[in-house]
PDB file of C-alpha atoms and ligand atoms in Angstrom:
ATOM      1  CA  MET A1075       0.000   0.000   0.000  1.00 59.00           C
ATOM      2  CA  PRO A1076       1.497   3.424  -0.882  1.00 65.00           C
ATOM      3  CA  ILE A1077       2.212   5.764   2.048  1.00 65.00           C
ATOM      4  CA  PRO A1078      -0.538   8.459   2.152  1.00 63.00           C
ATOM      5  CA  ALA A1079       0.649  11.930   1.145  1.00 92.00           C
ATOM      6  CA  THR A1080      -0.095  13.520   4.518  1.00 97.00           C
ATOM      7  CA  ARG A1081       0.496  11.362   7.553  1.00 98.00           C
ATOM      8  CA  THR A1082      -0.126  12.919  10.952  1.00 98.00           C
ATOM      9  CA  ARG A1083      -0.193  11.625  14.491  1.00 98.00           C
ATOM     10  CA  PHE A1084      -1.703  12.385  17.873  1.00 98.00           C
ATOM     11  CA  ALA A1085       0.774  11.423  20.582  1.00 98.00           C
ATOM     12  CA  PRO A1086      -0.665  11.655  24.093  1.00 98.00           C
ATOM     13  CA  SER A1087       0.992  10.491  27.294  1.00 98.00           C
ATOM     14  CA  PRO A1088      -1.193   8.246  29.477  1.00 98.00           C
ATOM     15  CA  THR A1089      -0.626  10.265  32.634  1.00 96.00           C
ATOM     16  CA  GLY A1090      -4.250  11.365  33.116  1.00 95.00           C
ATOM     17  CA  TYR A1091      -7.578  11.596  31.313  1.00 96.00           C
ATOM     18  CA  LEU A1092      -7.724  13.478  28.025  1.00 96.00           C
ATOM     19  CA  HIS A1093      -9.325  16.927  28.189  1.00 94.00           C
ATOM     20  CA  LEU A1094     -10.734  19.351  25.638  1.00 95.00           C
ATOM     21  CA  GLY A1095      -7.241  20.520  24.710  1.00 95.00           C
ATOM     22  CA  HIS A1096      -6.326  16.968  23.739  1.00 96.00           C
ATOM     23  CA  ALA A1097      -9.603  16.605  21.843  1.00 97.00           C
ATOM     24  CA  HIS A1098      -8.714  19.741  19.896  1.00 97.00           C
ATOM     25  CA  SER A1099      -5.230  18.436  19.158  1.00 97.00           C
ATOM     26  CA  ALA A1100      -6.457  14.994  18.066  1.00 98.00           C
ATOM     27  CA  LEU A1101      -9.248  16.406  15.866  1.00 98.00           C
ATOM     28  CA  PHE A1102      -6.841  18.956  14.381  1.00 98.00           C
ATOM     29  CA  SER A1103      -4.345  16.238  13.548  1.00 98.00           C
ATOM     30  CA  ALA A1104      -6.956  13.927  12.022  1.00 98.00           C
ATOM     31  CA  ALA A1105      -8.378  16.800   9.945  1.00 97.00           C
ATOM     32  CA  GLN A1106      -4.954  17.448   8.347  1.00 97.00           C
ATOM     33  CA  ALA A1107      -4.330  13.808   7.422  1.00 97.00           C
ATOM     34  CA  ASP A1108      -5.161  12.208   4.110  1.00 96.00           C
ATOM     35  CA  SER A1109      -7.426   9.185   4.324  1.00 93.00           C
ATOM     36  CA  ASP A1110      -5.683   6.352   6.220  1.00 94.00           C
ATOM     37  CA  GLY A1111      -3.019   8.848   7.262  1.00 97.00           C
ATOM     38  CA  PHE A1112      -3.946   9.497  10.903  1.00 98.00           C
ATOM     39  CA  LEU A1113      -1.878   7.640  13.505  1.00 98.00           C
ATOM     40  CA  LEU A1114      -1.985   7.404  17.267  1.00 98.00           C
ATOM     41  CA  ARG A1115       1.106   6.985  19.418  1.00 98.00           C
ATOM     42  CA  ILE A1116       1.216   6.332  23.140  1.00 98.00           C
ATOM     43  CA  GLU A1117       4.097   8.302  24.667  1.00 98.00           C
ATOM     44  CA  ASP A1118       4.580   6.310  27.843  1.00 98.00           C
ATOM     45  CA  ILE A1119       8.296   6.601  28.588  1.00 97.00           C
ATOM     46  CA  ASP A1120       7.685   7.940  32.081  1.00 96.00           C
ATOM     47  CA  PRO A1121       7.425   4.827  34.275  1.00 91.00           C
ATOM     48  CA  GLY A1122       6.390   6.787  37.357  1.00 94.00           C
ATOM     49  CA  ARG A1123       3.461   8.657  35.821  1.00 96.00           C
ATOM     50  CA  CYS A1124       1.949   6.465  33.089  1.00 97.00           C
ATOM     51  CA  ARG A1125      -0.902   4.076  33.904  1.00 97.00           C
ATOM     52  CA  PRO A1126      -2.622   1.343  31.841  1.00 97.00           C
ATOM     53  CA  GLU A1127      -6.081   2.674  32.764  1.00 97.00           C
ATOM     54  CA  PHE A1128      -5.220   6.057  31.259  1.00 97.00           C
ATOM     55  CA  GLU A1129      -3.998   4.358  28.090  1.00 98.00           C
ATOM     56  CA  GLN A1130      -7.277   2.448  27.774  1.00 98.00           C
ATOM     57  CA  ALA A1131      -9.173   5.687  28.409  1.00 98.00           C
ATOM     58  CA  ILE A1132      -7.303   7.327  25.490  1.00 98.00           C
ATOM     59  CA  PHE A1133      -8.601   4.650  23.107  1.00 98.00           C
ATOM     60  CA  ASP A1134     -12.138   4.800  24.531  1.00 98.00           C
ATOM     61  CA  ASP A1135     -12.381   8.598  24.540  1.00 98.00           C
ATOM     62  CA  LEU A1136     -10.985   9.073  21.024  1.00 98.00           C
ATOM     63  CA  ALA A1137     -13.260   6.372  19.598  1.00 98.00           C
ATOM     64  CA  TRP A1138     -16.224   7.948  21.398  1.00 98.00           C
ATOM     65  CA  LEU A1139     -15.313  11.275  19.760  1.00 98.00           C
ATOM     66  CA  GLY A1140     -15.600   9.502  16.416  1.00 97.00           C
ATOM     67  CA  LEU A1141     -11.901   9.292  15.521  1.00 98.00           C
ATOM     68  CA  GLU A1142     -10.354   6.387  13.646  1.00 98.00           C
ATOM     69  CA  TRP A1143      -6.630   5.739  13.471  1.00 98.00           C
ATOM     70  CA  GLN A1144      -4.276   3.304  11.838  1.00 97.00           C
ATOM     71  CA  THR A1145      -3.215   0.201  13.710  1.00 96.00           C
ATOM     72  CA  PRO A1146      -1.041  -1.052  15.247  1.00 95.00           C
ATOM     73  CA  VAL A1147      -0.677   1.821  17.685  1.00 98.00           C
ATOM     74  CA  ARG A1148       2.955   2.478  18.564  1.00 98.00           C
ATOM     75  CA  ARG A1149       3.651   2.365  22.282  1.00 98.00           C
ATOM     76  CA  GLN A1150       7.009   3.924  23.145  1.00 98.00           C
ATOM     77  CA  SER A1151       7.733   1.693  26.135  1.00 97.00           C
ATOM     78  CA  ASP A1152       7.826  -1.274  23.710  1.00 98.00           C
ATOM     79  CA  HIS A1153      10.702   0.268  21.757  1.00 98.00           C
ATOM     80  CA  MET A1154      13.398   1.234  24.243  1.00 97.00           C
ATOM     81  CA  ASP A1155      15.943  -0.705  22.157  1.00 98.00           C
ATOM     82  CA  VAL A1156      15.322   1.692  19.255  1.00 98.00           C
ATOM     83  CA  TYR A1157      16.073   4.738  21.421  1.00 98.00           C
ATOM     84  CA  ARG A1158      19.166   3.011  22.823  1.00 98.00           C
ATOM     85  CA  ARG A1159      20.446   2.548  19.279  1.00 98.00           C
ATOM     86  CA  ALA A1160      19.907   6.236  18.505  1.00 98.00           C
ATOM     87  CA  LEU A1161      21.825   7.132  21.672  1.00 98.00           C
ATOM     88  CA  ALA A1162      24.645   4.793  20.644  1.00 98.00           C
ATOM     89  CA  GLN A1163      24.844   6.609  17.305  1.00 98.00           C
ATOM     90  CA  LEU A1164      25.203   9.957  19.088  1.00 98.00           C
ATOM     91  CA  GLN A1165      27.664   8.432  21.536  1.00 98.00           C
ATOM     92  CA  ASP A1166      29.807   7.259  18.603  1.00 98.00           C
ATOM     93  CA  MET A1167      29.850  10.840  17.359  1.00 98.00           C
ATOM     94  CA  ASN A1168      31.125  11.880  20.796  1.00 98.00           C
ATOM     95  CA  LEU A1169      28.128  14.142  21.315  1.00 98.00           C
ATOM     96  CA  LEU A1170      26.875  12.776  24.657  1.00 98.00           C
ATOM     97  CA  TYR A1171      28.192  12.814  28.192  1.00 98.00           C
ATOM     98  CA  PRO A1172      26.924  11.233  31.414  1.00 98.00           C
ATOM     99  CA  CYS A1173      25.437  13.605  33.961  1.00 98.00           C
ATOM    100  CA  PHE A1174      25.274  12.432  37.560  1.00 98.00           C
ATOM    101  CA  CYS A1175      23.774  15.640  38.970  1.00 97.00           C
ATOM    102  CA  THR A1176      20.593  15.746  41.008  1.00 95.00           C
ATOM    103  CA  ARG A1177      18.167  18.624  40.539  1.00 90.00           C
ATOM    104  CA  LYS A1178      19.360  20.034  43.872  1.00 91.00           C
ATOM    105  CA  GLN A1179      23.021  19.902  42.857  1.00 91.00           C
ATOM    106  CA  ILE A1180      22.215  21.769  39.654  1.00 90.00           C
ATOM    107  CA  GLN A1181      20.395  24.481  41.587  1.00 86.00           C
ATOM    108  CA  ASP A1182      23.237  24.758  44.104  1.00 87.00           C
ATOM    109  CA  GLU A1183      25.780  24.989  41.305  1.00 87.00           C
ATOM    110  CA  ILE A1184      23.846  27.801  39.657  1.00 84.00           C
ATOM    111  CA  ALA A1185      23.383  29.641  42.946  1.00 83.00           C
ATOM    112  CA  HIS A1186      27.118  29.233  43.573  1.00 83.00           C
ATOM    113  CA  ALA A1187      27.834  30.909  40.229  1.00 81.00           C
ATOM    114  CA  GLY A1188      26.201  34.003  41.726  1.00 77.00           C
ATOM    115  CA  HIS A1189      22.962  34.210  39.766  1.00 72.00           C
ATOM    116  CA  ALA A1190      19.947  35.739  41.479  1.00 70.00           C
ATOM    117  CA  PRO A1191      16.906  33.438  41.144  1.00 64.00           C
ATOM    118  CA  HIS A1192      15.154  35.792  38.706  1.00 67.00           C
ATOM    119  CA  GLU A1193      18.110  35.894  36.361  1.00 73.00           C
ATOM    120  CA  LEU A1194      18.847  32.179  36.078  1.00 74.00           C
ATOM    121  CA  PRO A1195      19.740  31.419  32.489  1.00 83.00           C
ATOM    122  CA  SER A1196      16.795  29.456  31.195  1.00 88.00           C
ATOM    123  CA  GLY A1197      15.617  27.788  27.989  1.00 92.00           C
ATOM    124  CA  PRO A1198      12.400  26.205  26.713  1.00 94.00           C
ATOM    125  CA  ASP A1199      12.692  23.295  29.200  1.00 91.00           C
ATOM    126  CA  GLY A1200      13.589  25.484  32.186  1.00 88.00           C
ATOM    127  CA  THR A1201      16.891  26.394  33.822  1.00 88.00           C
ATOM    128  CA  LEU A1202      19.897  25.724  31.611  1.00 93.00           C
ATOM    129  CA  TYR A1203      22.330  23.089  32.760  1.00 95.00           C
ATOM    130  CA  PRO A1204      25.549  24.756  33.965  1.00 93.00           C
ATOM    131  CA  GLY A1205      27.765  22.084  32.394  1.00 94.00           C
ATOM    132  CA  THR A1206      29.157  20.611  35.627  1.00 95.00           C
ATOM    133  CA  CYS A1207      29.504  17.019  34.392  1.00 98.00           C
ATOM    134  CA  ARG A1208      30.641  18.068  30.927  1.00 98.00           C
ATOM    135  CA  HIS A1209      33.795  19.447  32.477  1.00 96.00           C
ATOM    136  CA  MET A1210      34.352  16.521  34.827  1.00 97.00           C
ATOM    137  CA  ASP A1211      37.792  14.991  34.947  1.00 96.00           C
ATOM    138  CA  ALA A1212      37.890  11.861  32.734  1.00 96.00           C
ATOM    139  CA  GLY A1213      39.198   9.676  35.574  1.00 98.00           C
ATOM    140  CA  GLU A1214      36.376  10.633  37.919  1.00 98.00           C
ATOM    141  CA  ARG A1215      33.811  10.065  35.159  1.00 98.00           C
ATOM    142  CA  ALA A1216      35.188   6.589  34.423  1.00 98.00           C
ATOM    143  CA  GLU A1217      35.197   5.671  38.121  1.00 98.00           C
ATOM    144  CA  ARG A1218      31.610   6.787  38.668  1.00 98.00           C
ATOM    145  CA  LEU A1219      30.458   4.909  35.582  1.00 98.00           C
ATOM    146  CA  ALA A1220      32.380   1.813  36.694  1.00 98.00           C
ATOM    147  CA  ILE A1221      30.538   1.684  40.024  1.00 98.00           C
ATOM    148  CA  GLY A1222      27.215   1.976  38.185  1.00 97.00           C
ATOM    149  CA  GLU A1223      26.220   5.396  39.512  1.00 98.00           C
ATOM    150  CA  HIS A1224      22.874   6.486  38.063  1.00 97.00           C
ATOM    151  CA  HIS A1225      23.230   9.075  35.352  1.00 98.00           C
ATOM    152  CA  ALA A1226      21.417  10.857  32.580  1.00 98.00           C
ATOM    153  CA  LEU A1227      22.926  11.413  29.124  1.00 98.00           C
ATOM    154  CA  ARG A1228      23.178  14.996  27.914  1.00 98.00           C
ATOM    155  CA  LEU A1229      23.799  16.304  24.416  1.00 98.00           C
ATOM    156  CA  LYS A1230      26.707  18.659  23.741  1.00 98.00           C
ATOM    157  CA  THR A1231      24.231  20.850  21.935  1.00 98.00           C
ATOM    158  CA  ASP A1232      26.624  23.576  20.807  1.00 98.00           C
ATOM    159  CA  THR A1233      29.123  21.047  19.418  1.00 98.00           C
ATOM    160  CA  ALA A1234      26.290  19.162  17.703  1.00 98.00           C
ATOM    161  CA  ALA A1235      24.911  22.352  16.132  1.00 98.00           C
ATOM    162  CA  ALA A1236      28.389  23.325  14.923  1.00 98.00           C
ATOM    163  CA  MET A1237      28.714  19.867  13.376  1.00 98.00           C
ATOM    164  CA  THR A1238      25.476  20.085  11.379  1.00 98.00           C
ATOM    165  CA  GLY A1239      25.754  23.761  10.442  1.00 98.00           C
ATOM    166  CA  ALA A1240      22.686  25.960   9.904  1.00 98.00           C
ATOM    167  CA  LEU A1241      19.357  24.115   9.686  1.00 98.00           C
ATOM    168  CA  THR A1242      15.856  25.187   8.764  1.00 98.00           C
ATOM    169  CA  TRP A1243      12.369  23.763   9.236  1.00 98.00           C
ATOM    170  CA  HIS A1244       8.914  24.857   8.200  1.00 98.00           C
ATOM    171  CA  ASP A1245       5.840  25.610  10.275  1.00 98.00           C
ATOM    172  CA  ARG A1246       2.565  25.975   8.364  1.00 97.00           C
ATOM    173  CA  THR A1247       1.553  29.022  10.403  1.00 96.00           C
ATOM    174  CA  ALA A1248       4.845  30.659  11.318  1.00 97.00           C
ATOM    175  CA  GLY A1249       6.679  29.894   8.063  1.00 98.00           C
ATOM    176  CA  GLU A1250      10.370  29.126   7.509  1.00 98.00           C
ATOM    177  CA  GLN A1251      12.358  28.767  10.741  1.00 98.00           C
ATOM    178  CA  HIS A1252      16.097  28.855  11.383  1.00 98.00           C
ATOM    179  CA  ALA A1253      16.741  26.143  13.930  1.00 98.00           C
ATOM    180  CA  GLN A1254      17.987  27.456  17.268  1.00 97.00           C
ATOM    181  CA  PRO A1255      18.644  24.327  19.315  1.00 98.00           C
ATOM    182  CA  GLU A1256      21.284  26.085  21.434  1.00 97.00           C
ATOM    183  CA  SER A1257      18.520  27.696  23.479  1.00 96.00           C
ATOM    184  CA  PHE A1258      18.059  24.294  25.205  1.00 97.00           C
ATOM    185  CA  GLY A1259      21.654  24.130  26.449  1.00 97.00           C
ATOM    186  CA  ASP A1260      22.951  20.611  27.088  1.00 98.00           C
ATOM    187  CA  VAL A1261      19.564  18.910  26.998  1.00 98.00           C
ATOM    188  CA  VAL A1262      18.921  15.477  28.554  1.00 98.00           C
ATOM    189  CA  LEU A1263      18.433  12.795  25.882  1.00 98.00           C
ATOM    190  CA  ALA A1264      18.288   9.832  28.259  1.00 98.00           C
ATOM    191  CA  ARG A1265      16.892  10.323  31.734  1.00 96.00           C
ATOM    192  CA  LYS A1266      18.156   8.611  34.862  1.00 95.00           C
ATOM    193  CA  ASP A1267      14.950   6.585  35.194  1.00 92.00           C
ATOM    194  CA  THR A1268      14.347   5.700  31.543  1.00 93.00           C
ATOM    195  CA  PRO A1269      16.754   5.212  28.621  1.00 94.00           C
ATOM    196  CA  THR A1270      15.322   8.021  26.512  1.00 98.00           C
ATOM    197  CA  SER A1271      13.617  11.403  26.801  1.00 98.00           C
ATOM    198  CA  TYR A1272      10.617  13.062  25.184  1.00 98.00           C
ATOM    199  CA  HIS A1273      12.838  14.864  22.663  1.00 98.00           C
ATOM    200  CA  LEU A1274      14.702  11.790  21.491  1.00 98.00           C
ATOM    201  CA  ALA A1275      11.732   9.395  21.406  1.00 98.00           C
ATOM    202  CA  VAL A1276       9.416  11.780  19.572  1.00 98.00           C
ATOM    203  CA  THR A1277      12.011  12.601  16.910  1.00 98.00           C
ATOM    204  CA  VAL A1278      12.899   8.970  16.270  1.00 98.00           C
ATOM    205  CA  ASP A1279       9.263   7.844  16.242  1.00 98.00           C
ATOM    206  CA  ASP A1280       8.047  10.539  13.869  1.00 98.00           C
ATOM    207  CA  ALA A1281      10.637   9.228  11.414  1.00 98.00           C
ATOM    208  CA  ILE A1282       9.875   5.536  12.016  1.00 98.00           C
ATOM    209  CA  GLN A1283       6.165   6.174  11.558  1.00 97.00           C
ATOM    210  CA  ALA A1284       6.879   8.174   8.375  1.00 97.00           C
ATOM    211  CA  ILE A1285       4.990  11.193   9.692  1.00 98.00           C
ATOM    212  CA  THR A1286       4.966  13.926   7.041  1.00 98.00           C
ATOM    213  CA  LEU A1287       3.218  16.602   9.129  1.00 98.00           C
ATOM    214  CA  VAL A1288       3.808  16.971  12.873  1.00 98.00           C
ATOM    215  CA  THR A1289       0.804  18.667  14.459  1.00 98.00           C
ATOM    216  CA  ARG A1290       0.913  19.691  18.112  1.00 98.00           C
ATOM    217  CA  GLY A1291       0.212  22.609  20.417  1.00 96.00           C
ATOM    218  CA  GLU A1292       2.171  25.834  20.150  1.00 96.00           C
ATOM    219  CA  ASP A1293       3.540  25.182  23.646  1.00 95.00           C
ATOM    220  CA  LEU A1294       5.887  22.717  21.907  1.00 97.00           C
ATOM    221  CA  PHE A1295       6.984  25.121  19.166  1.00 98.00           C
ATOM    222  CA  ALA A1296      10.473  25.612  20.619  1.00 98.00           C
ATOM    223  CA  ALA A1297      10.990  21.849  20.872  1.00 98.00           C
ATOM    224  CA  SER A1298      10.947  21.620  17.086  1.00 98.00           C
ATOM    225  CA  HIS A1299      14.234  23.569  16.931  1.00 98.00           C
ATOM    226  CA  LEU A1300      15.888  20.810  18.906  1.00 98.00           C
ATOM    227  CA  HIS A1301      14.105  18.017  17.034  1.00 98.00           C
ATOM    228  CA  ARG A1302      15.439  19.460  13.773  1.00 98.00           C
ATOM    229  CA  LEU A1303      18.982  19.161  15.135  1.00 98.00           C
ATOM    230  CA  LEU A1304      18.390  15.549  16.225  1.00 98.00           C
ATOM    231  CA  GLN A1305      17.016  14.718  12.765  1.00 98.00           C
ATOM    232  CA  ALA A1306      20.171  16.077  11.143  1.00 98.00           C
ATOM    233  CA  LEU A1307      22.452  14.171  13.540  1.00 98.00           C
ATOM    234  CA  LEU A1308      20.567  10.885  13.164  1.00 98.00           C
ATOM    235  CA  GLU A1309      20.039  11.344   9.413  1.00 98.00           C
ATOM    236  CA  LEU A1310      16.257  11.286   9.708  1.00 98.00           C
ATOM    237  CA  PRO A1311      13.841  13.054   7.369  1.00 98.00           C
ATOM    238  CA  THR A1312      12.342  16.408   8.397  1.00 98.00           C
ATOM    239  CA  PRO A1313       8.536  16.560   8.377  1.00 98.00           C
ATOM    240  CA  ASP A1314       6.498  19.705   7.982  1.00 98.00           C
ATOM    241  CA  TYR A1315       5.112  21.224  11.207  1.00 98.00           C
ATOM    242  CA  HIS A1316       1.845  22.832  12.236  1.00 98.00           C
ATOM    243  CA  HIS A1317       1.715  24.106  15.809  1.00 98.00           C
ATOM    244  CA  HIS A1318      -1.857  24.927  16.727  1.00 96.00           C
ATOM    245  CA  GLY A1319      -3.287  27.325  19.318  1.00 94.00           C
ATOM    246  CA  LEU A1320      -4.241  26.014  22.756  1.00 92.00           C
ATOM    247  CA  ILE A1321      -7.705  25.676  24.244  1.00 87.00           C
ATOM    248  CA  THR A1322      -8.000  27.656  27.466  1.00 84.00           C
ATOM    249  CA  GLY A1323     -10.202  27.146  30.517  1.00 78.00           C
ATOM    250  CA  PRO A1324     -12.592  29.700  32.020  1.00 76.00           C
ATOM    251  CA  ASN A1325      -9.624  31.325  33.832  1.00 78.00           C
ATOM    252  CA  GLY A1326      -7.917  31.981  30.503  1.00 79.00           C
ATOM    253  CA  LYS A1327      -5.110  29.535  31.291  1.00 81.00           C
ATOM    254  CA  ARG A1328      -4.366  26.529  29.101  1.00 80.00           C
ATOM    255  CA  LEU A1329      -6.045  23.345  30.238  1.00 76.00           C
ATOM    256  CA  ALA A1330      -4.080  20.849  32.300  1.00 74.00           C
ATOM    257  CA  LYS A1331      -4.804  17.220  33.132  1.00 69.00           C
ATOM    258  CA  ARG A1332      -5.838  18.278  36.629  1.00 70.00           C
ATOM    259  CA  ASP A1333      -8.764  20.307  35.222  1.00 73.00           C
ATOM    260  CA  SER A1334     -11.099  17.382  35.740  1.00 72.00           C
ATOM    261  CA  GLY A1335     -14.228  19.295  34.675  1.00 74.00           C
ATOM    262  CA  ALA A1336     -12.852  19.575  31.156  1.00 89.00           C
ATOM    263  CA  THR A1337     -11.996  15.900  30.670  1.00 94.00           C
ATOM    264  CA  ILE A1338     -13.774  14.128  27.834  1.00 96.00           C
ATOM    265  CA  ARG A1339     -14.772  11.486  30.363  1.00 96.00           C
ATOM    266  CA  HIS A1340     -16.432  14.018  32.633  1.00 95.00           C
ATOM    267  CA  LEU A1341     -18.254  15.763  29.788  1.00 95.00           C
ATOM    268  CA  ARG A1342     -19.495  12.391  28.546  1.00 96.00           C
ATOM    269  CA  GLU A1343     -20.731  11.377  31.998  1.00 95.00           C
ATOM    270  CA  ASP A1344     -22.391  14.759  32.219  1.00 95.00           C
ATOM    271  CA  GLY A1345     -24.563  13.819  29.235  1.00 96.00           C
ATOM    272  CA  LYS A1346     -22.759  15.657  26.440  1.00 96.00           C
ATOM    273  CA  THR A1347     -22.835  14.011  22.996  1.00 97.00           C
ATOM    274  CA  PRO A1348     -19.694  13.469  20.899  1.00 97.00           C
ATOM    275  CA  ALA A1349     -20.885  16.231  18.533  1.00 97.00           C
ATOM    276  CA  GLU A1350     -21.218  18.657  21.448  1.00 96.00           C
ATOM    277  CA  VAL A1351     -17.751  17.823  22.736  1.00 96.00           C
ATOM    278  CA  ARG A1352     -16.285  18.218  19.250  1.00 96.00           C
ATOM    279  CA  THR A1353     -17.882  21.669  19.128  1.00 95.00           C
ATOM    280  CA  LEU A1354     -16.470  22.561  22.549  1.00 94.00           C
ATOM    281  CA  ALA A1355     -13.060  21.478  21.230  1.00 95.00           C
ATOM    282  CA  GLY A1356     -13.393  23.871  18.307  1.00 93.00           C
ATOM    283  CA  PHE A1357     -14.490  21.327  15.703  1.00 92.00           C
ATOM    284  CA  GLY A1358     -18.218  21.798  15.301  1.00 85.00           C
ATOM    285  CA  ASP A1359     -19.690  19.500  12.648  1.00 74.00           C
ATOM    286  CA  GLN A1360     -20.443  21.192   9.352  1.00 54.00           C
ATOM    287  CA  ALA A1361     -24.144  21.069   8.444  1.00 44.00           C
TER     288      ALA A1361
HETATM  289  N1  LIG B2682       3.378  13.429  24.325  1.00 95.82           N
HETATM  290  C1  LIG B2682       3.330  14.845  24.206  1.00 95.82           C
HETATM  291  C2  LIG B2682       2.261  15.407  25.106  1.00 95.82           C
HETATM  292  O1  LIG B2682       1.378  14.668  25.531  1.00 95.82           O
HETATM  293  C3  LIG B2682       3.011  15.324  22.811  1.00 95.82           C
HETATM  294  C4  LIG B2682       4.175  15.207  21.944  1.00 95.82           C
HETATM  295  C5  LIG B2682       4.082  15.737  20.535  1.00 95.82           C
HETATM  296  O2  LIG B2682       2.990  15.850  19.986  1.00 95.82           O
HETATM  297  O3  LIG B2682       5.147  15.970  20.004  1.00 95.82           O
HETATM  298  O4  LIG B2682       2.319  16.579  25.391  1.00 95.82           O
END
């Protein structure tokens, strides 16, 4: 079967019930796809927060909304070997280093460098890593690895960006973008508790699933700069992007999983029909 011209995906994490913001994102994604081109991916790399009942609820709620997706559904926790291979590729390019720091040590290190809390250098994922473990003496690093000390793997982002040279990507609303991955600093690509990270897994999976158009909320716009760098390093294709606006709650803030009143489940139990929920999510049915 030929690959459909526009293949999109909705990629929720099963860490809570889906809300109207997710409904918007899923409906938006499905609306952009050509027929048979809408995929679903379960992003469950976080062992502490993901639950099977939330995964089942994703399937139930999306089907109730009237969505259909291609099977099989890719579940990230089933593919840790794939992410390990991508890390090995980056390791071979000498672009990763182990980081043993705890969150507290990072904060202390930054405070020590004399920054006031309001002027901490920060990027799209929060405070920038001060580089402590990057500059660690090779002997100490080897010793700590030899005793099996828990560590994350960080990318030498500036070195990686220098290696690839200037990169661009395209967003269907914002237009041509010059990738600026350096704003993330030395980002974590494998966490201490799981052998990957959101950034690595999503980039690898979009390529494996032959996604041609990545649709997601504009809160993840900056992430695409980093994903573009990872694509170049791992020799993966670059899809087109469409970052959509976010649905807000009555307080004007974007919805979060804790806003239980806005969950699809709650609205359904409250007697709303799928058509009504689609309308609430900004996708009223055309007459
Ligand atoms: N799993 C991410 C989330 O639930 C979405 C990732 C993406 O669409 O790139 O926020």
